[in-house]
Short mmCIF file of C-alpha atoms in Angstrom, two decimals:
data_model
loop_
_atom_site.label_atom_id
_atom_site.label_comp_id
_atom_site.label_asym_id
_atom_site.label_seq_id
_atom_site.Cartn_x
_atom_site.Cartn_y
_atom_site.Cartn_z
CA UNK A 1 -111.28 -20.07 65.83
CA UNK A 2 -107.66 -20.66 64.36
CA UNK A 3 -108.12 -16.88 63.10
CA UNK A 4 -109.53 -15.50 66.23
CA UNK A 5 -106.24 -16.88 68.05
CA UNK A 6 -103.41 -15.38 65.52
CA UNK A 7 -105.01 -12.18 66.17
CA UNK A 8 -104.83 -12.67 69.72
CA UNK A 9 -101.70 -13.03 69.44
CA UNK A 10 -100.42 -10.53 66.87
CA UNK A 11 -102.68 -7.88 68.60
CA UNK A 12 -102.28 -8.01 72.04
CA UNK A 13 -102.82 -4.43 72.50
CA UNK A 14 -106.93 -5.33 71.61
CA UNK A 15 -106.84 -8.20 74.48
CA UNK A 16 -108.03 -6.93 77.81
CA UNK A 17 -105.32 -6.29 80.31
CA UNK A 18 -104.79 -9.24 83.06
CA UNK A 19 -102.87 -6.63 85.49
CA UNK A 20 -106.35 -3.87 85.29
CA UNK A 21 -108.36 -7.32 85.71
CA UNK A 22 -106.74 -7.86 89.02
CA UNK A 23 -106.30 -4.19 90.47
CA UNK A 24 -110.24 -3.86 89.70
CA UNK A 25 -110.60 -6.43 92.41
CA UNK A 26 -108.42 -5.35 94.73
CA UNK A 27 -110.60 -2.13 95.05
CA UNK A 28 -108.37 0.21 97.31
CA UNK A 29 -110.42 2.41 99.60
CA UNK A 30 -109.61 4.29 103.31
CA UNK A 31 -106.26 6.46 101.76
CA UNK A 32 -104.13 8.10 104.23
CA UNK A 33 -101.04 10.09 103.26
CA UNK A 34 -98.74 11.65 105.38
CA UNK A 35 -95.01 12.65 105.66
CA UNK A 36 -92.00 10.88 108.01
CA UNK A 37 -88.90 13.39 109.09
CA UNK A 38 -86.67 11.43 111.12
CA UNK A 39 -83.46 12.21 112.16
CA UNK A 40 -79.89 10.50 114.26
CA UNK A 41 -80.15 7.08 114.77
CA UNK A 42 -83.61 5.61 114.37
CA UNK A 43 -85.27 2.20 112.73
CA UNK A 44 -89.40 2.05 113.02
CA UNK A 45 -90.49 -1.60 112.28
CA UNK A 46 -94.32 -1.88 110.76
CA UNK A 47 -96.42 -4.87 112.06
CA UNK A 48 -98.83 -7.01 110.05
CA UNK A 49 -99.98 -4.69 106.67
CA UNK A 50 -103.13 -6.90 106.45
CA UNK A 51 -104.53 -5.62 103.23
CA UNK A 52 -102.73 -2.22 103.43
CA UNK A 53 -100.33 -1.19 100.46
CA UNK A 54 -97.81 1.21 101.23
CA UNK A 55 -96.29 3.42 98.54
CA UNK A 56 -93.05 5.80 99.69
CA UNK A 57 -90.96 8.53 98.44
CA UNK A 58 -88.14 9.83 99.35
CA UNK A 59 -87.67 13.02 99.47
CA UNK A 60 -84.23 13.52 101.22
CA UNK A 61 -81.57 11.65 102.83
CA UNK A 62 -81.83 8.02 102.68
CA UNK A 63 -82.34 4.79 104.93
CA UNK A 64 -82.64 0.79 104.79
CA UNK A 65 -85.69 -0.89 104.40
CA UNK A 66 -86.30 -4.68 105.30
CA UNK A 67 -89.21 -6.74 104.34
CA UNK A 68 -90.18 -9.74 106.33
CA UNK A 69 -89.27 -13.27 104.08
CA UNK A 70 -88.00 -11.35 101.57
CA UNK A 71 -84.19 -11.37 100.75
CA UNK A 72 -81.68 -8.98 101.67
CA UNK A 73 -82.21 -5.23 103.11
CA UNK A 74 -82.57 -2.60 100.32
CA UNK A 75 -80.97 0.59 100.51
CA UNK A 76 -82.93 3.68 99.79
CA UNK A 77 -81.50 6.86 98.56
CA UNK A 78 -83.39 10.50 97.64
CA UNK A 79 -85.53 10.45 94.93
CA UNK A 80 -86.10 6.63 95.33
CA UNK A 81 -89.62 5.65 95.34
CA UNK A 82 -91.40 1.94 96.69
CA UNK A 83 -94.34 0.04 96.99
CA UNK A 84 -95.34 -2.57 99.10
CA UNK A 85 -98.14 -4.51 97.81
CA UNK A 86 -97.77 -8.00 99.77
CA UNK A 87 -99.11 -6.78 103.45
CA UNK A 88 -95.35 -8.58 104.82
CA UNK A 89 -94.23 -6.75 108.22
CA UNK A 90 -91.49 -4.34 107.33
CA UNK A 91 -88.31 -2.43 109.10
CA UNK A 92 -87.27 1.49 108.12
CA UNK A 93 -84.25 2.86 109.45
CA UNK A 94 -80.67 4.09 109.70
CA UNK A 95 -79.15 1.04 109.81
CA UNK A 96 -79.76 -2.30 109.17
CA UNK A 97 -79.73 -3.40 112.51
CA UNK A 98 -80.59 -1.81 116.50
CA UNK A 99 -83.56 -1.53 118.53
CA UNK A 100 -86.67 -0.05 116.80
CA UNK A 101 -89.38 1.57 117.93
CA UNK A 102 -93.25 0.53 117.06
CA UNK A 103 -94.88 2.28 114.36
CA UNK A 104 -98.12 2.30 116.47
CA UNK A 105 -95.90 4.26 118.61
CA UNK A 106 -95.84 7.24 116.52
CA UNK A 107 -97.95 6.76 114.06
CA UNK A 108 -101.47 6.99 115.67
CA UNK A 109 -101.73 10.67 116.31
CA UNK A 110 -100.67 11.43 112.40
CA UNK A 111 -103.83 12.94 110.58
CA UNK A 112 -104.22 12.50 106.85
CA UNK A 113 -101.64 15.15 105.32
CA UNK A 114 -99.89 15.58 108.64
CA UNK A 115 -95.64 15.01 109.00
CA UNK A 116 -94.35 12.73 111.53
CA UNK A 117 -91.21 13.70 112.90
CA UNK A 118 -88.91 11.63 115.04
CA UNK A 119 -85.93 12.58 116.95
CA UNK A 120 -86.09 15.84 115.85
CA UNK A 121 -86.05 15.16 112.00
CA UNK A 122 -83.74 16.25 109.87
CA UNK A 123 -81.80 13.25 108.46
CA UNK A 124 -84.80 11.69 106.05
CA UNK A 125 -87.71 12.90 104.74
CA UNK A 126 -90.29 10.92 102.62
CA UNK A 127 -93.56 11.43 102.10
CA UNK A 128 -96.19 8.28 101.68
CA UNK A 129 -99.65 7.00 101.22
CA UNK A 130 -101.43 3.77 102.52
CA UNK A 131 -104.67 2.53 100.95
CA UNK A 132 -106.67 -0.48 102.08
CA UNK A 133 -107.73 -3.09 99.76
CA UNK A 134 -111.20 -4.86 100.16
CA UNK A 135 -112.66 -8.02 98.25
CA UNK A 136 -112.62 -11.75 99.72
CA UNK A 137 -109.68 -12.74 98.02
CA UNK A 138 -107.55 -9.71 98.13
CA UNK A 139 -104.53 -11.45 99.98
CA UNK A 140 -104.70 -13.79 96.90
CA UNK A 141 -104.96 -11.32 94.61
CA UNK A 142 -102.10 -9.90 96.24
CA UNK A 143 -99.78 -12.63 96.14
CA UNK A 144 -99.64 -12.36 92.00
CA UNK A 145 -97.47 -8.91 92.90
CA UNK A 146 -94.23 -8.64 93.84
CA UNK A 147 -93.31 -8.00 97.22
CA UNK A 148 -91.40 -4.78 97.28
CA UNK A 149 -91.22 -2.07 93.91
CA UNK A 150 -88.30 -0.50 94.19
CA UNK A 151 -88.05 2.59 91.44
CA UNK A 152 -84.81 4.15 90.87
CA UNK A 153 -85.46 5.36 87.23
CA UNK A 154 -85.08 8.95 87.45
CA UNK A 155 -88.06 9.87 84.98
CA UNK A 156 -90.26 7.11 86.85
CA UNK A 157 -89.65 8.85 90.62
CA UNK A 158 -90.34 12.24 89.51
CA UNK A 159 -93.99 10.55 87.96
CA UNK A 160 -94.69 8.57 91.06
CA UNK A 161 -93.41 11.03 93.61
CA UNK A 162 -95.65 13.80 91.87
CA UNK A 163 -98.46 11.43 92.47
CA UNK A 164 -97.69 10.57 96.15
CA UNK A 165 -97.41 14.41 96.68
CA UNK A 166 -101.01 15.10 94.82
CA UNK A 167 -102.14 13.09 97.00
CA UNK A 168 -101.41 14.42 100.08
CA UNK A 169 -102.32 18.14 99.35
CA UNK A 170 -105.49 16.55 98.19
CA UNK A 171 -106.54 15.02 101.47
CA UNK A 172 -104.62 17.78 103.44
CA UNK A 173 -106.84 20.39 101.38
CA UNK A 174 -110.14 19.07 101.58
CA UNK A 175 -111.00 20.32 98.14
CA UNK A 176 -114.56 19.63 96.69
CA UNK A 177 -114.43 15.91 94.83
CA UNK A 178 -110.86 15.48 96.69
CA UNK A 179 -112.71 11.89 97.55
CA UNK A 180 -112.71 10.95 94.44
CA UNK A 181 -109.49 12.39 93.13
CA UNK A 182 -107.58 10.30 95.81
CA UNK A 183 -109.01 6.96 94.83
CA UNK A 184 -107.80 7.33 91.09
CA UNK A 185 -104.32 8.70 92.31
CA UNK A 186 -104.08 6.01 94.48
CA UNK A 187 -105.07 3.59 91.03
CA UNK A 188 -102.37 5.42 88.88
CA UNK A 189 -99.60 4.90 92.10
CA UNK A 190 -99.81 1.66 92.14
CA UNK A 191 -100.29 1.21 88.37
CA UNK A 192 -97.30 3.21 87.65
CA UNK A 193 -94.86 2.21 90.31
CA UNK A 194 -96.09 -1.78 88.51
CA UNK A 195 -95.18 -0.54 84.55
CA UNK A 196 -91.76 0.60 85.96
CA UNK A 197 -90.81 -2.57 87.52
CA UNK A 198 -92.38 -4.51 85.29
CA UNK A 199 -90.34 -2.67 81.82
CA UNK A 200 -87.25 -2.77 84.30
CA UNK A 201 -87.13 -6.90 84.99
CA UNK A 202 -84.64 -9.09 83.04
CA UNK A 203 -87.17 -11.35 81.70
CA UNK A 204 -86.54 -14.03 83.59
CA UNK A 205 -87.89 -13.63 87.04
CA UNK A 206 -90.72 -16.46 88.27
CA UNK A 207 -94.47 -15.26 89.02
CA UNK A 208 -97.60 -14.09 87.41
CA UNK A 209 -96.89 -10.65 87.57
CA UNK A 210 -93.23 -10.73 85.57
CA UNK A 211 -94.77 -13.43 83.05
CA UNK A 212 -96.81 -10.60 81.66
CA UNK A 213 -93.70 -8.99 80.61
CA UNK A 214 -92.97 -12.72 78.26
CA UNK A 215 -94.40 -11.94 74.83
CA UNK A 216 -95.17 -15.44 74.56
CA UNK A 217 -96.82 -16.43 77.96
CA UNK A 218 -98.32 -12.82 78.20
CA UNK A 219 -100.48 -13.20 75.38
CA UNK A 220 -102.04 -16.46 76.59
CA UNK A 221 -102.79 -14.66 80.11
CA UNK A 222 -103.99 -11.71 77.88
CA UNK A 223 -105.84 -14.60 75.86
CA UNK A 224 -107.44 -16.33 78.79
CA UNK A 225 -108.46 -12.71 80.64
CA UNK A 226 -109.60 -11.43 76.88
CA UNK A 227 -112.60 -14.46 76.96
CA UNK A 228 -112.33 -16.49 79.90
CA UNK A 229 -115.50 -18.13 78.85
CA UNK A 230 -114.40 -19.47 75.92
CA UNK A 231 -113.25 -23.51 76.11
CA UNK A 232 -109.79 -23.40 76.18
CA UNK A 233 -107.36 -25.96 75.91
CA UNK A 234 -103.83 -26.76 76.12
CA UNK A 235 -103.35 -26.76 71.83
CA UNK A 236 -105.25 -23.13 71.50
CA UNK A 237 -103.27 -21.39 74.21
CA UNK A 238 -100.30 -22.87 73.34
CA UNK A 239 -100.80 -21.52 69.47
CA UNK A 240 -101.67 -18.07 71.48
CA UNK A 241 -98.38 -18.35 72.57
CA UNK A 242 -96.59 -19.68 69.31
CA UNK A 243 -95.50 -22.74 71.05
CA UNK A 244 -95.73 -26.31 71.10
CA UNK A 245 -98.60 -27.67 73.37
CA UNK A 246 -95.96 -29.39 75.49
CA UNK A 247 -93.83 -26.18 75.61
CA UNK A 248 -96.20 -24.08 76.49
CA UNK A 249 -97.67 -26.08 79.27
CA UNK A 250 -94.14 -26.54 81.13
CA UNK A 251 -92.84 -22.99 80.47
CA UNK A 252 -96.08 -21.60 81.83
CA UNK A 253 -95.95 -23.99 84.89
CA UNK A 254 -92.19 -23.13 85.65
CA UNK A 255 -93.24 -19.34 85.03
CA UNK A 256 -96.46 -18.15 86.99
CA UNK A 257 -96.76 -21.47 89.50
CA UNK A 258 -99.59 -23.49 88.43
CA UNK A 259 -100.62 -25.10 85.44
CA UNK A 260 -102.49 -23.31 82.44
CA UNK A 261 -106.23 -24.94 82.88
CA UNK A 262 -105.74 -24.72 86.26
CA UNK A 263 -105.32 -21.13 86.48
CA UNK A 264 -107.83 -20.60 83.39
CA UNK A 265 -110.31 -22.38 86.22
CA UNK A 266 -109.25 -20.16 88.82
CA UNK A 267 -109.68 -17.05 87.23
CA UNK A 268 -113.05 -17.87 85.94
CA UNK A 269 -114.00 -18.49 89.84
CA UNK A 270 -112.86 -15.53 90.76
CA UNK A 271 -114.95 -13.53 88.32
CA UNK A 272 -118.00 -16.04 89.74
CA UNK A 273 -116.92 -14.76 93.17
CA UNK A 274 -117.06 -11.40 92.06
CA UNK A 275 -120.68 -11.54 90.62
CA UNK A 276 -122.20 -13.70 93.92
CA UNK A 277 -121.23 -11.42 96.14
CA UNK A 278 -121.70 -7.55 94.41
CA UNK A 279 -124.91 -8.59 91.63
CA UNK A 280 -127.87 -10.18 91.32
CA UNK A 281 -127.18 -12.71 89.04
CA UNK A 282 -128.29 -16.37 89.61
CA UNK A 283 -126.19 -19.04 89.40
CA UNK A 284 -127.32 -20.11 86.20
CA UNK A 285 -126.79 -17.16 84.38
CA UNK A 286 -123.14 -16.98 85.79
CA UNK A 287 -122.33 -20.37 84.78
CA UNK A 288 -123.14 -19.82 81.44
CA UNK A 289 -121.59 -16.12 81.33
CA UNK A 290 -118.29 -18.28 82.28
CA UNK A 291 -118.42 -21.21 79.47
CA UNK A 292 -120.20 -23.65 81.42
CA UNK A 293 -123.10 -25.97 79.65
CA UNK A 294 -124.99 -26.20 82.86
CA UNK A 295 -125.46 -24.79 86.28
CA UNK A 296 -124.33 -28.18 87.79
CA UNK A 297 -120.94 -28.16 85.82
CA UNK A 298 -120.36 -24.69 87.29
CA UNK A 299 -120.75 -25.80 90.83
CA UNK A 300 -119.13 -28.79 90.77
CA UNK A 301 -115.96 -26.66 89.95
CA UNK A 302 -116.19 -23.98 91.71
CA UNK A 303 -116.97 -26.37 94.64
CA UNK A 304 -113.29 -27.91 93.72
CA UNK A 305 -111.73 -24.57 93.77
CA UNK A 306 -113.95 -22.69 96.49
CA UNK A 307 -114.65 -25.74 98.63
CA UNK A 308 -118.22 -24.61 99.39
CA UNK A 309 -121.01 -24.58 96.38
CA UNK A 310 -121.70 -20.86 94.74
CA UNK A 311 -125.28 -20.45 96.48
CA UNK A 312 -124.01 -21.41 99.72
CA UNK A 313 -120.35 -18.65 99.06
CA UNK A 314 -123.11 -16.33 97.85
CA UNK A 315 -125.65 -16.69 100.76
CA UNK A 316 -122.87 -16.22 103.53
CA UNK A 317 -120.74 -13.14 102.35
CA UNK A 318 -123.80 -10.74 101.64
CA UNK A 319 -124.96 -11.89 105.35
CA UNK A 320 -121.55 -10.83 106.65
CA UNK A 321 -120.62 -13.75 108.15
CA UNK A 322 -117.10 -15.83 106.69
CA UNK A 323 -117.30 -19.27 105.16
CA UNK A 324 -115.96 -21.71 108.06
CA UNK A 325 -111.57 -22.91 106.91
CA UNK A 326 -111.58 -25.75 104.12
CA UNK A 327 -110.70 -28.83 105.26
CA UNK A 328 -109.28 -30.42 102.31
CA UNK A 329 -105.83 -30.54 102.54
CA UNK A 330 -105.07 -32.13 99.00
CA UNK A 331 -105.63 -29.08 97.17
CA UNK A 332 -103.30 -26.71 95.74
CA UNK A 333 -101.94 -24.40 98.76
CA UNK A 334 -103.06 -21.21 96.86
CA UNK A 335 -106.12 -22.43 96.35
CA UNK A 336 -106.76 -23.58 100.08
CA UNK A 337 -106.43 -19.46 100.90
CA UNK A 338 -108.96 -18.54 99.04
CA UNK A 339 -112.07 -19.23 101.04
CA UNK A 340 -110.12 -18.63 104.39
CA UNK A 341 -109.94 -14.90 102.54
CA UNK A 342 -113.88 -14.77 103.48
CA UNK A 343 -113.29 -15.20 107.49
CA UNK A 344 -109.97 -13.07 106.95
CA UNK A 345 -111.95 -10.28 105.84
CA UNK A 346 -114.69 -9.76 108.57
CA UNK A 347 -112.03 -10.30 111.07
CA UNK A 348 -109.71 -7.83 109.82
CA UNK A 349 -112.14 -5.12 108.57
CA UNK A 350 -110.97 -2.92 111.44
CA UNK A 351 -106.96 -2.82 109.76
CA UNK A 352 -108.55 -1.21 106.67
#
């Protein structure tokens, strides 16, 4: 095994990629792309983005945009491009401040491929695309990302914009296997606009999604996502890493939020989640696919982590119907989301 982990680690290339892992849950669907000419003074402010992702760029002129609980305003300029992956209720405009009007507003009567144009246009043009994410635990899922992707690297906005445009003449156009087309632009979007801000960080920034950028901590996620069925412990992910099994378990904490075997656990439920509700696996066979001796090992954890048993998660999100809030209020405040994701989903189905 001591061999199998050095290679791990001096080949990460051959591990499978945490970030695909996630963004093959998230599985965006309902695309619509259109373009936004607004001109004088103006500010639109976008409610709740309840599993929506927005991706923007601009074209010409510029404007401010402000994220709900995130930071200061940012200041876009042409040729900028952005993302919004966390759903957060967010503010375009002139100026940082003034009345704003309702993006429901104006917004309804846009058809896919269609421009928007407000006070006559004229002062900013982007164009944009919004794609809908489905899966139980996609505002989890989420939550690994970083808020707002802001791309000002000249040879990364002429890639994504080229995209964003794509895009829209494909859903404006109505070519034959335009369906199809749309849903891997709108995979390579969000996949590029990620790279870019991902290469660009300083190394140092908190959360899952930058610790994949630390060549230490990076190859134990890469480790843990290569075989998350294998019985891993504290020593062999720390030797992943090249560090010291106390090192490694406090820089990993401080970095992505949780500790290792806790998110090793996690993970592995969220494949199980995957598998109960989309095959027709038992839950014997998935317990064992996952590293666990016996079916009653398996539940018992995923009972911890889910708090419902995998028959019973299983049973009720095929029927349609969402698993009732967990009560348990000593467990990890990520983890208390996730089955509240199952009632979140049925009840916001129409905002996809």
């Amino acid at each position: 095994m001591r061999d199998n982990l050095h290679f791990l680690r001096d080949h990460p290339r051959l591990a499978m990629d945490p970030l695909s892992d996630v963004l093959s849950l998230l599985k965006p669907h309902a695309y619509v792309s259109s373009g936004f000419d607004a001109g004088g003074d103006w500010a639109v402010q976008f409610g709740d983005q309840h599993k929506l992702i927005k991706c923007y760029a601009i074209v010409s002129g510029g404007c401010w945009l402000t994220v709900e609980g995130v930071g200061d305003p940012v200041r876009l300029e042409a040729g900028d491009c952005f993302v919004l992956p966390s759903g957060h209720p967010f503010r375009l405009g002139s100026d940082i401040d003034g009345p704003a009007i309702g993006a429901g507003e104006i917004f309804p009567t846009a058809r896919r491929g269609d421009v928007v144009t407000l006070n006559g246009g004229g002062g900013l043009f982007l164009v944009g695309s919004r794609f809908g994410i489905s899966g139980n635990h996609a505002d989890m899922l989420l939550g690994l990302l970083p808020p707002i992707v802001h791309i000002r690297d000249q040879s990364a906005q002429v890639a994504l914009r080229s995209l964003v445009e794509q895009m829209m003449r494909e859903l404006r156009d109505d070519q034959p296997g335009n369906s199809l087309a749309v849903q891997h632009l709108a995979h390579l979007m969000l996949v590029q606009a990620l790279r870019v801000h991902l290469d660009s960080s300083d190394g140092n920034r908190v959360g899952w999604f930058f610790t994949l950028a630390d060549k230490h901590l990076g190859a134990a996620i890469k480790a843990i996502h290569a075989d998350p069925a294998y019985p891993w412990c504290l020593q062999q992910l720390g030797e992943v890493a090249g560090m010291s099994r106390s090192t490694f378990a406090l820089r990993f904490k401080e970095r992505v939020g949780e500790p290792p075997m806790q998110y090793v656990t996690r993970w592995r439920m969220l494949l199980a989640c995957e598998r109960l509700e989309h095959s027709d696996d038992t839950v014997s066979a998935i317990a064992i696919s996952l590293g666990y001796e016996s079916e009653s090992a398996f539940s018992t954890a995923f009972k911890r982590i889910m708090g419902c048993s995998p028959r019973r998660y299983g049973r009720v999100t095929r029927s349609g119907f969402g698993l009732p809030p967990r009560r348990s209020a000593l467990l990890h405040a990520v983890e208390e989301e996730i089955c509240e994701e199952v009632v979140q989903e049925h009840r916001y189905r129409h905002l996809a």
